[in-house]
Amino acid sequence: MFDILLDDPRDTPWNKWACGVAFPLLIIGWGLRVMYLPSVTLGFRFLRRTSRRHLELTGSEPGWFGLALLGAAGLAHCHFYWTNHPKLAPYAELGKILSLIILIVCFGVVLVSQSRII
């Protein structure tokens, strides 16, 4: 999966507009929605339909998780759109690095908060 992010994407309209604009907009919408809510429950289904595991985010955790989603959207946008744009291509690597830092730091804050260390 990470091979996609290591190689430059092909310059096709699908990569540029669907993967570089539409997909990040969906992630941004989800991230803003998560940031707006006071508590968020993320559910995961495993092998049996009756077995369900939940991850409850309360307090400041939804805000940090929403920021992590915005970082993921920025990463996808910089990789698929900026890399294929002639004027933005020189800045694509910087945008990907900054987005990845935001994603890792914010998701790390959520994980540390979920582990109840702080």
PDB file of C-alpha atoms in Angstrom:
ATOM      1  CA  MET A   1       0.000   0.000   0.000  1.00  0.00           C
ATOM      2  CA  PHE A   2       2.817   2.425   0.789  1.00  0.00           C
ATOM      3  CA  ASP A   3       4.350   1.815  -2.654  1.00  0.00           C
ATOM      4  CA  ILE A   4       1.621   4.088  -4.013  1.00  0.00           C
ATOM      5  CA  LEU A   5       2.925   6.973  -1.906  1.00  0.00           C
ATOM      6  CA  LEU A   6       6.580   6.335  -2.726  1.00  0.00           C
ATOM      7  CA  ASP A   7       6.186   6.455  -6.524  1.00  0.00           C
ATOM      8  CA  ASP A   8       4.976   9.479  -8.444  1.00  0.00           C
ATOM      9  CA  PRO A   9       1.371   9.026  -9.564  1.00  0.00           C
ATOM     10  CA  ARG A  10       0.577   8.840 -13.253  1.00  0.00           C
ATOM     11  CA  ASP A  11      -0.678  12.089 -14.746  1.00  0.00           C
ATOM     12  CA  THR A  12      -4.231  11.006 -15.531  1.00  0.00           C
ATOM     13  CA  PRO A  13      -7.485  12.878 -14.911  1.00  0.00           C
ATOM     14  CA  TRP A  14      -8.585  10.079 -12.564  1.00  0.00           C
ATOM     15  CA  ASN A  15      -5.511  10.450 -10.352  1.00  0.00           C
ATOM     16  CA  LYS A  16      -5.620  14.225 -10.402  1.00  0.00           C
ATOM     17  CA  TRP A  17      -9.324  14.870  -9.841  1.00  0.00           C
ATOM     18  CA  ALA A  18     -10.746  11.756  -8.199  1.00  0.00           C
ATOM     19  CA  CYS A  19      -7.805  10.794  -5.990  1.00  0.00           C
ATOM     20  CA  GLY A  20      -6.387  14.313  -5.604  1.00  0.00           C
ATOM     21  CA  VAL A  21      -9.550  16.357  -5.109  1.00  0.00           C
ATOM     22  CA  ALA A  22     -12.715  14.291  -4.563  1.00  0.00           C
ATOM     23  CA  PHE A  23     -11.248  11.738  -2.130  1.00  0.00           C
ATOM     24  CA  PRO A  24      -9.548  14.397   0.060  1.00  0.00           C
ATOM     25  CA  LEU A  25     -12.803  16.382   0.122  1.00  0.00           C
ATOM     26  CA  LEU A  26     -14.614  13.323   1.504  1.00  0.00           C
ATOM     27  CA  ILE A  27     -11.954  12.894   4.173  1.00  0.00           C
ATOM     28  CA  ILE A  28     -12.110  16.619   5.014  1.00  0.00           C
ATOM     29  CA  GLY A  29     -15.885  16.376   5.400  1.00  0.00           C
ATOM     30  CA  TRP A  30     -15.526  13.408   7.735  1.00  0.00           C
ATOM     31  CA  GLY A  31     -12.765  15.152   9.698  1.00  0.00           C
ATOM     32  CA  LEU A  32     -14.771  18.349  10.150  1.00  0.00           C
ATOM     33  CA  ARG A  33     -17.818  16.335  11.213  1.00  0.00           C
ATOM     34  CA  VAL A  34     -15.756  14.432  13.780  1.00  0.00           C
ATOM     35  CA  MET A  35     -14.280  17.684  15.101  1.00  0.00           C
ATOM     36  CA  TYR A  36     -17.767  19.187  15.484  1.00  0.00           C
ATOM     37  CA  LEU A  37     -19.223  16.331  17.562  1.00  0.00           C
ATOM     38  CA  PRO A  38     -18.628  16.190  21.344  1.00  0.00           C
ATOM     39  CA  SER A  39     -18.158  12.412  21.287  1.00  0.00           C
ATOM     40  CA  VAL A  40     -17.551   9.912  18.509  1.00  0.00           C
ATOM     41  CA  THR A  41     -17.941   6.140  18.497  1.00  0.00           C
ATOM     42  CA  LEU A  42     -15.988   4.244  15.892  1.00  0.00           C
ATOM     43  CA  GLY A  43     -17.292   0.710  15.478  1.00  0.00           C
ATOM     44  CA  PHE A  44     -15.380  -2.235  14.113  1.00  0.00           C
ATOM     45  CA  ARG A  45     -17.005  -5.504  13.032  1.00  0.00           C
ATOM     46  CA  PHE A  46     -15.011  -8.648  13.322  1.00  0.00           C
ATOM     47  CA  LEU A  47     -15.716 -12.242  12.317  1.00  0.00           C
ATOM     48  CA  ARG A  48     -19.170 -12.586  13.815  1.00  0.00           C
ATOM     49  CA  ARG A  49     -21.960 -10.104  13.312  1.00  0.00           C
ATOM     50  CA  THR A  50     -22.884 -10.204  16.980  1.00  0.00           C
ATOM     51  CA  SER A  51     -19.365  -9.351  18.097  1.00  0.00           C
ATOM     52  CA  ARG A  52     -18.799  -5.642  17.835  1.00  0.00           C
ATOM     53  CA  ARG A  53     -15.956  -3.566  19.226  1.00  0.00           C
ATOM     54  CA  HIS A  54     -16.175   0.176  19.735  1.00  0.00           C
ATOM     55  CA  LEU A  55     -13.670   2.937  20.166  1.00  0.00           C
ATOM     56  CA  GLU A  56     -15.157   5.855  22.088  1.00  0.00           C
ATOM     57  CA  LEU A  57     -13.579   9.279  21.569  1.00  0.00           C
ATOM     58  CA  THR A  58     -14.631  11.993  24.031  1.00  0.00           C
ATOM     59  CA  GLY A  59     -13.309  15.315  25.242  1.00  0.00           C
ATOM     60  CA  SER A  60     -10.542  16.641  23.022  1.00  0.00           C
ATOM     61  CA  GLU A  61      -9.981  13.288  21.288  1.00  0.00           C
ATOM     62  CA  PRO A  62     -12.497  13.906  18.442  1.00  0.00           C
ATOM     63  CA  GLY A  63     -10.728  17.171  17.667  1.00  0.00           C
ATOM     64  CA  TRP A  64      -7.335  15.494  17.449  1.00  0.00           C
ATOM     65  CA  PHE A  65      -8.755  12.637  15.385  1.00  0.00           C
ATOM     66  CA  GLY A  66     -10.392  15.156  13.043  1.00  0.00           C
ATOM     67  CA  LEU A  67      -7.068  16.959  12.633  1.00  0.00           C
ATOM     68  CA  ALA A  68      -5.418  13.615  11.853  1.00  0.00           C
ATOM     69  CA  LEU A  69      -8.029  13.085   9.134  1.00  0.00           C
ATOM     70  CA  LEU A  70      -7.268  16.548   7.751  1.00  0.00           C
ATOM     71  CA  GLY A  71      -3.596  15.583   7.660  1.00  0.00           C
ATOM     72  CA  ALA A  72      -4.494  12.418   5.732  1.00  0.00           C
ATOM     73  CA  ALA A  73      -6.548  14.483   3.281  1.00  0.00           C
ATOM     74  CA  GLY A  74      -3.649  16.885   2.816  1.00  0.00           C
ATOM     75  CA  LEU A  75      -1.303  13.992   2.175  1.00  0.00           C
ATOM     76  CA  ALA A  76      -3.571  12.538  -0.525  1.00  0.00           C
ATOM     77  CA  HIS A  77      -4.116  15.964  -2.103  1.00  0.00           C
ATOM     78  CA  CYS A  78      -0.418  16.832  -2.224  1.00  0.00           C
ATOM     79  CA  HIS A  79       0.493  13.415  -3.578  1.00  0.00           C
ATOM     80  CA  PHE A  80      -2.099  13.062  -6.313  1.00  0.00           C
ATOM     81  CA  TYR A  81      -2.865  16.684  -7.275  1.00  0.00           C
ATOM     82  CA  TRP A  82       0.235  18.749  -6.524  1.00  0.00           C
ATOM     83  CA  THR A  83       2.609  16.183  -7.989  1.00  0.00           C
ATOM     84  CA  ASN A  84       0.729  16.317 -11.321  1.00  0.00           C
ATOM     85  CA  HIS A  85       0.425  20.113 -11.406  1.00  0.00           C
ATOM     86  CA  PRO A  86       3.318  21.888 -13.170  1.00  0.00           C
ATOM     87  CA  LYS A  87       3.433  24.920 -10.847  1.00  0.00           C
ATOM     88  CA  LEU A  88       2.829  23.026  -7.605  1.00  0.00           C
ATOM     89  CA  ALA A  89       5.086  20.029  -8.268  1.00  0.00           C
ATOM     90  CA  PRO A  90       8.179  21.615  -6.609  1.00  0.00           C
ATOM     91  CA  TYR A  91       6.198  22.006  -3.373  1.00  0.00           C
ATOM     92  CA  ALA A  92       4.553  18.562  -3.380  1.00  0.00           C
ATOM     93  CA  GLU A  93       7.214  16.890  -1.233  1.00  0.00           C
ATOM     94  CA  LEU A  94       7.078  19.657   1.382  1.00  0.00           C
ATOM     95  CA  GLY A  95       3.274  19.418   1.483  1.00  0.00           C
ATOM     96  CA  LYS A  96       3.403  15.650   1.884  1.00  0.00           C
ATOM     97  CA  ILE A  97       5.942  15.903   4.716  1.00  0.00           C
ATOM     98  CA  LEU A  98       3.926  18.543   6.602  1.00  0.00           C
ATOM     99  CA  SER A  99       0.693  16.583   6.150  1.00  0.00           C
ATOM    100  CA  LEU A 100       2.349  13.391   7.342  1.00  0.00           C
ATOM    101  CA  ILE A 101       3.710  15.169  10.434  1.00  0.00           C
ATOM    102  CA  ILE A 102       0.213  16.466  11.248  1.00  0.00           C
ATOM    103  CA  LEU A 103      -1.259  12.996  10.729  1.00  0.00           C
ATOM    104  CA  ILE A 104       1.300  11.226  12.923  1.00  0.00           C
ATOM    105  CA  VAL A 105       1.299  13.783  15.761  1.00  0.00           C
ATOM    106  CA  CYS A 106      -2.496  14.059  15.985  1.00  0.00           C
ATOM    107  CA  PHE A 107      -3.058  10.319  15.752  1.00  0.00           C
ATOM    108  CA  GLY A 108      -0.334   9.818  18.365  1.00  0.00           C
ATOM    109  CA  VAL A 109      -2.120  12.195  20.731  1.00  0.00           C
ATOM    110  CA  VAL A 110      -5.331  10.165  20.301  1.00  0.00           C
ATOM    111  CA  LEU A 111      -3.489   6.889  20.964  1.00  0.00           C
ATOM    112  CA  VAL A 112      -1.753   8.237  24.073  1.00  0.00           C
ATOM    113  CA  SER A 113      -5.043   9.650  25.320  1.00  0.00           C
ATOM    114  CA  GLN A 114      -6.812   6.335  24.696  1.00  0.00           C
ATOM    115  CA  SER A 115      -4.156   4.462  26.642  1.00  0.00           C
ATOM    116  CA  ARG A 116      -5.016   6.658  29.626  1.00  0.00           C
ATOM    117  CA  ILE A 117      -1.402   7.470  30.378  1.00  0.00           C
ATOM    118  CA  ILE A 118      -2.161  11.173  30.666  1.00  0.00           C
TER     119      ILE A 118
END
